[in-house]
XYZ file of C-alpha atoms in Angstrom:
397
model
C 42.495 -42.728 36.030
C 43.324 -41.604 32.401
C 43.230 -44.861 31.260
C 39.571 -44.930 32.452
C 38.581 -41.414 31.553
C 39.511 -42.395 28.062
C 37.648 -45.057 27.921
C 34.591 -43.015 28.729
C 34.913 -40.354 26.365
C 36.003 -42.631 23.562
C 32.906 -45.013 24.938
C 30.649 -41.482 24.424
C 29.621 -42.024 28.099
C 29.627 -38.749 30.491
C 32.600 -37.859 33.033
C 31.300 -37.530 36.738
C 32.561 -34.416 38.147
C 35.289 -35.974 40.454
C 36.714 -37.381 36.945
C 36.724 -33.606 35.290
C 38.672 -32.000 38.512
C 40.891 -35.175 37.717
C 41.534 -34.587 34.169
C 41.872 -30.665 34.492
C 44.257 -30.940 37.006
C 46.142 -33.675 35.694
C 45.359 -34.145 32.309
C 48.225 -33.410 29.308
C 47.414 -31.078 26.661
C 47.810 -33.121 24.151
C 46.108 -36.252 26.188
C 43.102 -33.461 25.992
C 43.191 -32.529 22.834
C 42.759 -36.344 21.265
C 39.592 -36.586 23.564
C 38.245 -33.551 22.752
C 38.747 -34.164 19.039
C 36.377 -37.138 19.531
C 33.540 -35.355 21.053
C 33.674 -32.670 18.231
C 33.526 -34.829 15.763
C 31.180 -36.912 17.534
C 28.447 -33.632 17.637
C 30.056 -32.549 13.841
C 30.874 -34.949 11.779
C 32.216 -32.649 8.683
C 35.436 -30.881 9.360
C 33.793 -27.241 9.008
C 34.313 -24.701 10.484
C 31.233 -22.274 11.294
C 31.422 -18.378 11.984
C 29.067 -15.141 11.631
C 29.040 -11.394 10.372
C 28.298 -9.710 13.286
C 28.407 -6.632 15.551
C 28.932 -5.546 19.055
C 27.603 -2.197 19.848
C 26.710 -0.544 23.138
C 23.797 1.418 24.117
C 25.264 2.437 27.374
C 28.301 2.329 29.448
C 26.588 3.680 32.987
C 25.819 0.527 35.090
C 25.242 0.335 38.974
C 26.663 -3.630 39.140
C 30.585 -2.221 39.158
C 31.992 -5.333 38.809
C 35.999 -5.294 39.309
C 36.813 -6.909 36.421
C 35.224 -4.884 34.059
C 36.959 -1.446 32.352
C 33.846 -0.418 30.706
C 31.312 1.133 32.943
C 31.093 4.562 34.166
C 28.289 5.937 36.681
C 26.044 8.496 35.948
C 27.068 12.246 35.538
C 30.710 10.448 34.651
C 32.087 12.875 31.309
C 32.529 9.884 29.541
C 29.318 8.610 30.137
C 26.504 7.369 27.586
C 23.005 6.198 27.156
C 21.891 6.134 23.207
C 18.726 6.896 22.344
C 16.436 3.689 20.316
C 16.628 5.866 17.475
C 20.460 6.418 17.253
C 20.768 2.386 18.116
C 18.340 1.768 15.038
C 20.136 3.838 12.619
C 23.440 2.028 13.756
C 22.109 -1.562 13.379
C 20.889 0.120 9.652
C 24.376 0.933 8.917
C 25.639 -2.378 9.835
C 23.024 -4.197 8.290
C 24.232 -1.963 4.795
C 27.367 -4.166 5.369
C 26.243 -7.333 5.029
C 25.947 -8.106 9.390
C 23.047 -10.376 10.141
C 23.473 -10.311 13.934
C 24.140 -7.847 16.575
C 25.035 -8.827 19.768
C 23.600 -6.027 21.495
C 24.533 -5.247 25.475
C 25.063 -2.813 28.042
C 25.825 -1.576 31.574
C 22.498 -2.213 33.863
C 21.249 1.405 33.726
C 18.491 1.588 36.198
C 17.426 5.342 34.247
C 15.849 3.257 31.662
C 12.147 1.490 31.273
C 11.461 -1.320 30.382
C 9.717 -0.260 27.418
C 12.823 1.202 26.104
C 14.228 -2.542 25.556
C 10.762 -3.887 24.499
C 11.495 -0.926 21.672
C 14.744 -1.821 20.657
C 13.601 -5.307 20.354
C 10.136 -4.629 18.067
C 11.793 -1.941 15.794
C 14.705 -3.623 14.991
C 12.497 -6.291 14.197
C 10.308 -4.117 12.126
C 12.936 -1.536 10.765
C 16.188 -3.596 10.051
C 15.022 -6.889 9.370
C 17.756 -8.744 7.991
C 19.392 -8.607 11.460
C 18.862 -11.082 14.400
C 18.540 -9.531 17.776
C 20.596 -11.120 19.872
C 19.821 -9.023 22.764
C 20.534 -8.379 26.491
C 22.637 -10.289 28.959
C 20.971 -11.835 32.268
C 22.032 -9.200 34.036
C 20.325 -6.701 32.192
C 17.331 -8.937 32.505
C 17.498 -8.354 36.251
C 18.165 -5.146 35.761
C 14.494 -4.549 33.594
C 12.919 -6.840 36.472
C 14.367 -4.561 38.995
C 13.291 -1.423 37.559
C 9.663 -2.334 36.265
C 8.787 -4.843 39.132
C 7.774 -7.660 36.957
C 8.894 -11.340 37.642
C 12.100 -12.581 35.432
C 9.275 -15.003 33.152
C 7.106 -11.612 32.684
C 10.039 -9.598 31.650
C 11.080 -12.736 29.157
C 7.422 -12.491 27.699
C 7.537 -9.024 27.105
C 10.698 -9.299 25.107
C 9.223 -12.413 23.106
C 6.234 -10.558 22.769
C 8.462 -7.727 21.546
C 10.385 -10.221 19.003
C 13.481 -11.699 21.049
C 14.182 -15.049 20.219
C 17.745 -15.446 21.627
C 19.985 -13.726 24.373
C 23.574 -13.935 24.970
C 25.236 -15.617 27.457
C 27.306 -12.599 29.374
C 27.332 -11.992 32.769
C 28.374 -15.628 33.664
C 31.764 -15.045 34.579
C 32.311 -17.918 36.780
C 29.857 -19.727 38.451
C 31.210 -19.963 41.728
C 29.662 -17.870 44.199
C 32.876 -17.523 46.063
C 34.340 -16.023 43.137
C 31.371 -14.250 42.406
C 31.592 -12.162 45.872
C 35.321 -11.278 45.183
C 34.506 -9.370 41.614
C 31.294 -8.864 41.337
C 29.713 -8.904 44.353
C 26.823 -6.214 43.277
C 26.047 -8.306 40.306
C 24.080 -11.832 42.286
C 24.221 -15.438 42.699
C 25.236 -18.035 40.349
C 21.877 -18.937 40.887
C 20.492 -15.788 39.291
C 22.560 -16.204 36.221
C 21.087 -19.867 35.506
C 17.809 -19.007 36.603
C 17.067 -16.002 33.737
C 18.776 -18.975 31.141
C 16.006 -21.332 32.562
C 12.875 -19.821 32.540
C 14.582 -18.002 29.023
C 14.845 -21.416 27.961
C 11.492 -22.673 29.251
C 10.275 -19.972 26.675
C 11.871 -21.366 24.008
C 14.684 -18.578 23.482
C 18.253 -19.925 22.761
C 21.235 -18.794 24.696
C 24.807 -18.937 24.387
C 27.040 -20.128 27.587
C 30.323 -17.996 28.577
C 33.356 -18.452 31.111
C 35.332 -16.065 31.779
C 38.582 -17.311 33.743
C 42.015 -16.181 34.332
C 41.371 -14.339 37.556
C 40.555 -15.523 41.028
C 39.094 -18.688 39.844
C 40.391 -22.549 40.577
C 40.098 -25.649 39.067
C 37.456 -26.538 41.316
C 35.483 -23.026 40.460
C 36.074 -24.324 36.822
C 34.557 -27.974 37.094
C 31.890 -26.135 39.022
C 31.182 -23.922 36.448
C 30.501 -26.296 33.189
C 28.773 -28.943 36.139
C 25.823 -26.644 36.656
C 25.726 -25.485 33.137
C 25.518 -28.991 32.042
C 22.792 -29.727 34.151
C 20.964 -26.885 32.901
C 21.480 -27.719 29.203
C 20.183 -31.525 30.192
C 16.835 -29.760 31.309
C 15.813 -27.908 27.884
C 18.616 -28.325 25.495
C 18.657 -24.380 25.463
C 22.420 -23.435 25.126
C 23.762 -22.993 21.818
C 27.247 -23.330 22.423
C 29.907 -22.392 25.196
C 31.907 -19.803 24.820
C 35.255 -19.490 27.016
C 37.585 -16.750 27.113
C 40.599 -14.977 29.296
C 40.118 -11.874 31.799
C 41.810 -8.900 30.147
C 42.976 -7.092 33.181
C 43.666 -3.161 31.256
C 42.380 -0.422 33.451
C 40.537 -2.432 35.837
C 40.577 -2.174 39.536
C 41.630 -6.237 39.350
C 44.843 -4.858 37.486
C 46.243 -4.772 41.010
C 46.565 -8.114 41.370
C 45.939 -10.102 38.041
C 48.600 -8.089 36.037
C 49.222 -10.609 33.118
C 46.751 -12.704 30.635
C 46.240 -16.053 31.200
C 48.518 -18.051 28.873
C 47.244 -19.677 24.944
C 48.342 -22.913 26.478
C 45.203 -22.087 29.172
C 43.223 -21.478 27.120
C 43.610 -23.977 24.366
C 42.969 -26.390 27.827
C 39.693 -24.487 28.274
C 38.465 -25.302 25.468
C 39.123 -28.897 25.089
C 37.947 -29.658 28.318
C 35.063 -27.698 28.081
C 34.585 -30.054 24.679
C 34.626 -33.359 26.304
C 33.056 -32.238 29.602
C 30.283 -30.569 28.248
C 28.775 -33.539 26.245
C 25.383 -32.214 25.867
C 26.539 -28.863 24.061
C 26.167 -28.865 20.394
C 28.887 -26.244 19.705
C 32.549 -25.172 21.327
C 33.068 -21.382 20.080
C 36.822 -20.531 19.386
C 37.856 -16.865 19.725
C 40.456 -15.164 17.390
C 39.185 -12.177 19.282
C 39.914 -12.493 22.738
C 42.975 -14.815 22.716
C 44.543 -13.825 19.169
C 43.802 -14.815 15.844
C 46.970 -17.800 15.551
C 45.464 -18.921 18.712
C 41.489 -19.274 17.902
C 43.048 -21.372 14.912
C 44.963 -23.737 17.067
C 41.907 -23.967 19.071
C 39.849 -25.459 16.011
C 42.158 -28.617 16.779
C 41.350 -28.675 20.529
C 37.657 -29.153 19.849
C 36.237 -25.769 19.100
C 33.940 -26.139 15.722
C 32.772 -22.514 15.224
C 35.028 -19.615 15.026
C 32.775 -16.677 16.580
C 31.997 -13.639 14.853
C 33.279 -10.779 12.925
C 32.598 -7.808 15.543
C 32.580 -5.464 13.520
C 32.472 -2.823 16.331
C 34.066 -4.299 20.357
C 34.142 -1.829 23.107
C 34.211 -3.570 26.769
C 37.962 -5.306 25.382
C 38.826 -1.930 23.990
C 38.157 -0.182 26.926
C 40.556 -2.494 28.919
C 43.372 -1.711 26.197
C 42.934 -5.431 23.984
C 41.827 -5.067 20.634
C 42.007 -7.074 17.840
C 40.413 -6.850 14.622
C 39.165 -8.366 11.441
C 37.029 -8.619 7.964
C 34.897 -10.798 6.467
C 37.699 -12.068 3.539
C 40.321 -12.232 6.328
C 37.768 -14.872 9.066
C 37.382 -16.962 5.856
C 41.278 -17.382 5.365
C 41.646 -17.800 8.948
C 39.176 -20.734 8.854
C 40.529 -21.942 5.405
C 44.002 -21.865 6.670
C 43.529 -24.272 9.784
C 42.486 -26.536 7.382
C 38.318 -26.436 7.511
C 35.931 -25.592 5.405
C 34.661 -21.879 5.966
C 30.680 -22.144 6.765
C 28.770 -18.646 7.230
C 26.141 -19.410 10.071
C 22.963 -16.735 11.933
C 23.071 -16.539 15.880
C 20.940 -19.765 16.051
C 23.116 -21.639 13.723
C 21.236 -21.909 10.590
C 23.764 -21.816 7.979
C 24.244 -19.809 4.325
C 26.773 -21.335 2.521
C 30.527 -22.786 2.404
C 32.914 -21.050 1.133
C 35.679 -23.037 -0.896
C 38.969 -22.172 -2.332
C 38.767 -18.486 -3.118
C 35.793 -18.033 -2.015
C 33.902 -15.490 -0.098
C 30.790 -14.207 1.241
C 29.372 -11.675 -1.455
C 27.712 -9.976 0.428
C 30.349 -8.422 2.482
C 34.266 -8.665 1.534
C 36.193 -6.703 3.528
C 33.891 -4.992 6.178
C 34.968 -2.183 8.121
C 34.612 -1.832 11.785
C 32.055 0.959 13.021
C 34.546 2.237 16.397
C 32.216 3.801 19.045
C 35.348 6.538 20.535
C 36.259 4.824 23.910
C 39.090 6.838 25.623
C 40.876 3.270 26.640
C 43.407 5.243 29.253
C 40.505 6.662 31.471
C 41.276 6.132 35.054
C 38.753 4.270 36.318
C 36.525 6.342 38.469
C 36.166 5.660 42.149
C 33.623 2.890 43.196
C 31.657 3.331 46.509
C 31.537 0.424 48.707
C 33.769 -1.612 46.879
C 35.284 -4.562 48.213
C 38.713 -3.737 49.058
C 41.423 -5.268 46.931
C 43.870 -6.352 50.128
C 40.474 -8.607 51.049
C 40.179 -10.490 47.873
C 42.822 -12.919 48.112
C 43.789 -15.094 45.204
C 41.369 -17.062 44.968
């Protein structure tokens, strides 16, 4: 079977998904790694690296989904609970913009207090007010959230944000996409099927969307292949998604903690991402993440197939509030890049790129950034969540 999986890859045909399960399950790192080399090269020829100067803000942590994964959210009338106002949000992205970011990746819990036309808001003045930024707003299930709340259909709420000046949305919210998973942790939050249908009829609009996994939980290998299978055939419909971006559950101060005590291993998740490479063959772009899985890590994963090393994140909270936090500048993402052995190559959300950066070279418009820290009190106890699933009925998976 390797023999012939190989010879597939190495042929540039696609792997059926009885031949992924295979190669997952069975499949040496290393065996993985040479394949996935192939199909990075094979969709970037040039041994660079790409990354972006970003932020990650918040505009509120009170969300009805209450996902059991997630250390985040609060409910409303919580004391650490938040909802900014547009105008505070603006003056942030102003601040950040200051420092040389060009994209915020802006999300939050699905707070059914606020209008529609408080999004549409965010969307037009950032737009109009901080211009040198790229919204890269709003997860699917904030999305549903808007549709919820102002009764329009998922394609009018899209065209309001368009209208508004959203070009591209983030792929959170993903998780796995496995409904049998999806009941166990977030069974408030919908179908697989809801997740891909916002990225379609986003994509039938013409926005561009990133893809996420999030694994390390209650997820098999099956739940895995299942996963990149229907995101696959998604991206063979409008060529939407961006890139993929996997990482590892973070189980601090989450009711999950119970029973997923530890990270998933590097070793995981260096397999995650080469077999997302050569199983996703339609994807221009494997993301790497010094951020979630540790910075000596994201580089090792630039040899399993990644080709872009993520963003800056200037300011993180979900990982913060579950105790994981990492953190980096500008100068430091370039040596990280540089180090690996690829070329540093600063990039916007939809992958237009600004330069390369050789030997002792840097971005000039930002050197060593600062991260903007939102306080988070990481060691809340996390409040009590009505008509949760009980933990003793989740199984593992």
């Amino acid at each position: 079977m390797l023999s012939a999986i190989k010879q597939k890859v190495f042929g540039n045909e696609r792997l059926s998904r009885e031949e992924g399960l295979w190669l997952l399950k069975n499949g040496s790192l290393l065996d993985l790694a040479e394949m996935a080399e192939h199909r990075r090269y094979q969709h970037n020829p040039n041994p660079k690296v790409t990354f972006v100067i970003d932020s990650n803000p918040n505009y509120t942590n009170i969300c009805n989904v209450d996902c059991i994964f997630c250390a985040f959210y609060r409910h409303e009338g919580d004391a650490d609970a938040y909802t900014y106002s547009v105008d505070e949000m603006i003056e942030r992205f102003k601040k950040a913009e200051a420092r040389g970011v060009r994209t915020v990746l802006l999300q939050g819990g699905v707070n059914p207090a606020l209008p529609l036309e408080y999004y549409t808001e965010m969307v037009r003045r950032t737009r109009a007010e901080v211009p040198k930024i790229h919204p890269h707003f709003f997860s699917t299930s904030e999305i549903i959230g808007m549709s919820d709340v102002s009764g329009l259909s998922i394609p009018e709420v899209l065209e309001k944000l368009k209208e508004a000046g959203l070009n591209s949305i983030p792929g959170g919210g993903a998780e796995i996409l496995s409904d049998k998973v999806k009941k166990k942790i977030s069974s408030k939050k919908g179908t697989s099927e809801d997740w891909l249908n916002v990225m379609r009829e986003a994509h039938k609009l013409g926005f561009k969307t990133t893809s996420t996994m999030m694994y390390g939980h209650l997820e098999s290998d099956e739940d895995i292949v299942e996963h990149l299978e229907v995101t696959r055939a998604l991206q063979d419909e409008y060529q939407g998604f961006t890139a993929f971006i996997p990482w590892s559950f973070k189980p601090g101060n989450t009711p999950l903690e119970k029973i997923i005590e530890t990270y998933a291993s590097s070793t995981r998740y260096l397999q995650m991402i080469a077999f997302a490479r050569i199983y996703l063959d339609n994807f221009p772009h494997i993301q790497a993440s010094w951020f979630s899985e540790g910075k000596k890590t994201g580089q090792m994963a630039l040899h399993f197939g990644a080709d872009d090393f993520g963003g800056t994140l200037e300011e993180e909270n979900v990982h913060a509030s579950a105790n994981f936090v990492h953190t980096t500048s500008v100068k430091e993402m370039v040596d990280l890049i540089r180090d690996a052995g690829f070329t540093p190559v600063e990039r916007d959300t939809l992958y237009n790129t600004y330069g390369e950066f050789g030997a002792g070279e840097y971005p000039t418009s930002v050197i060593n950034s600062e991260r903007l820290h939102i306080p988070v009190n990481a060691n809340v106890i996390m409040p009590t969540i009505p008509n949760m699933v009980p933990l003793s009925a989740i199984g593992n998976g």
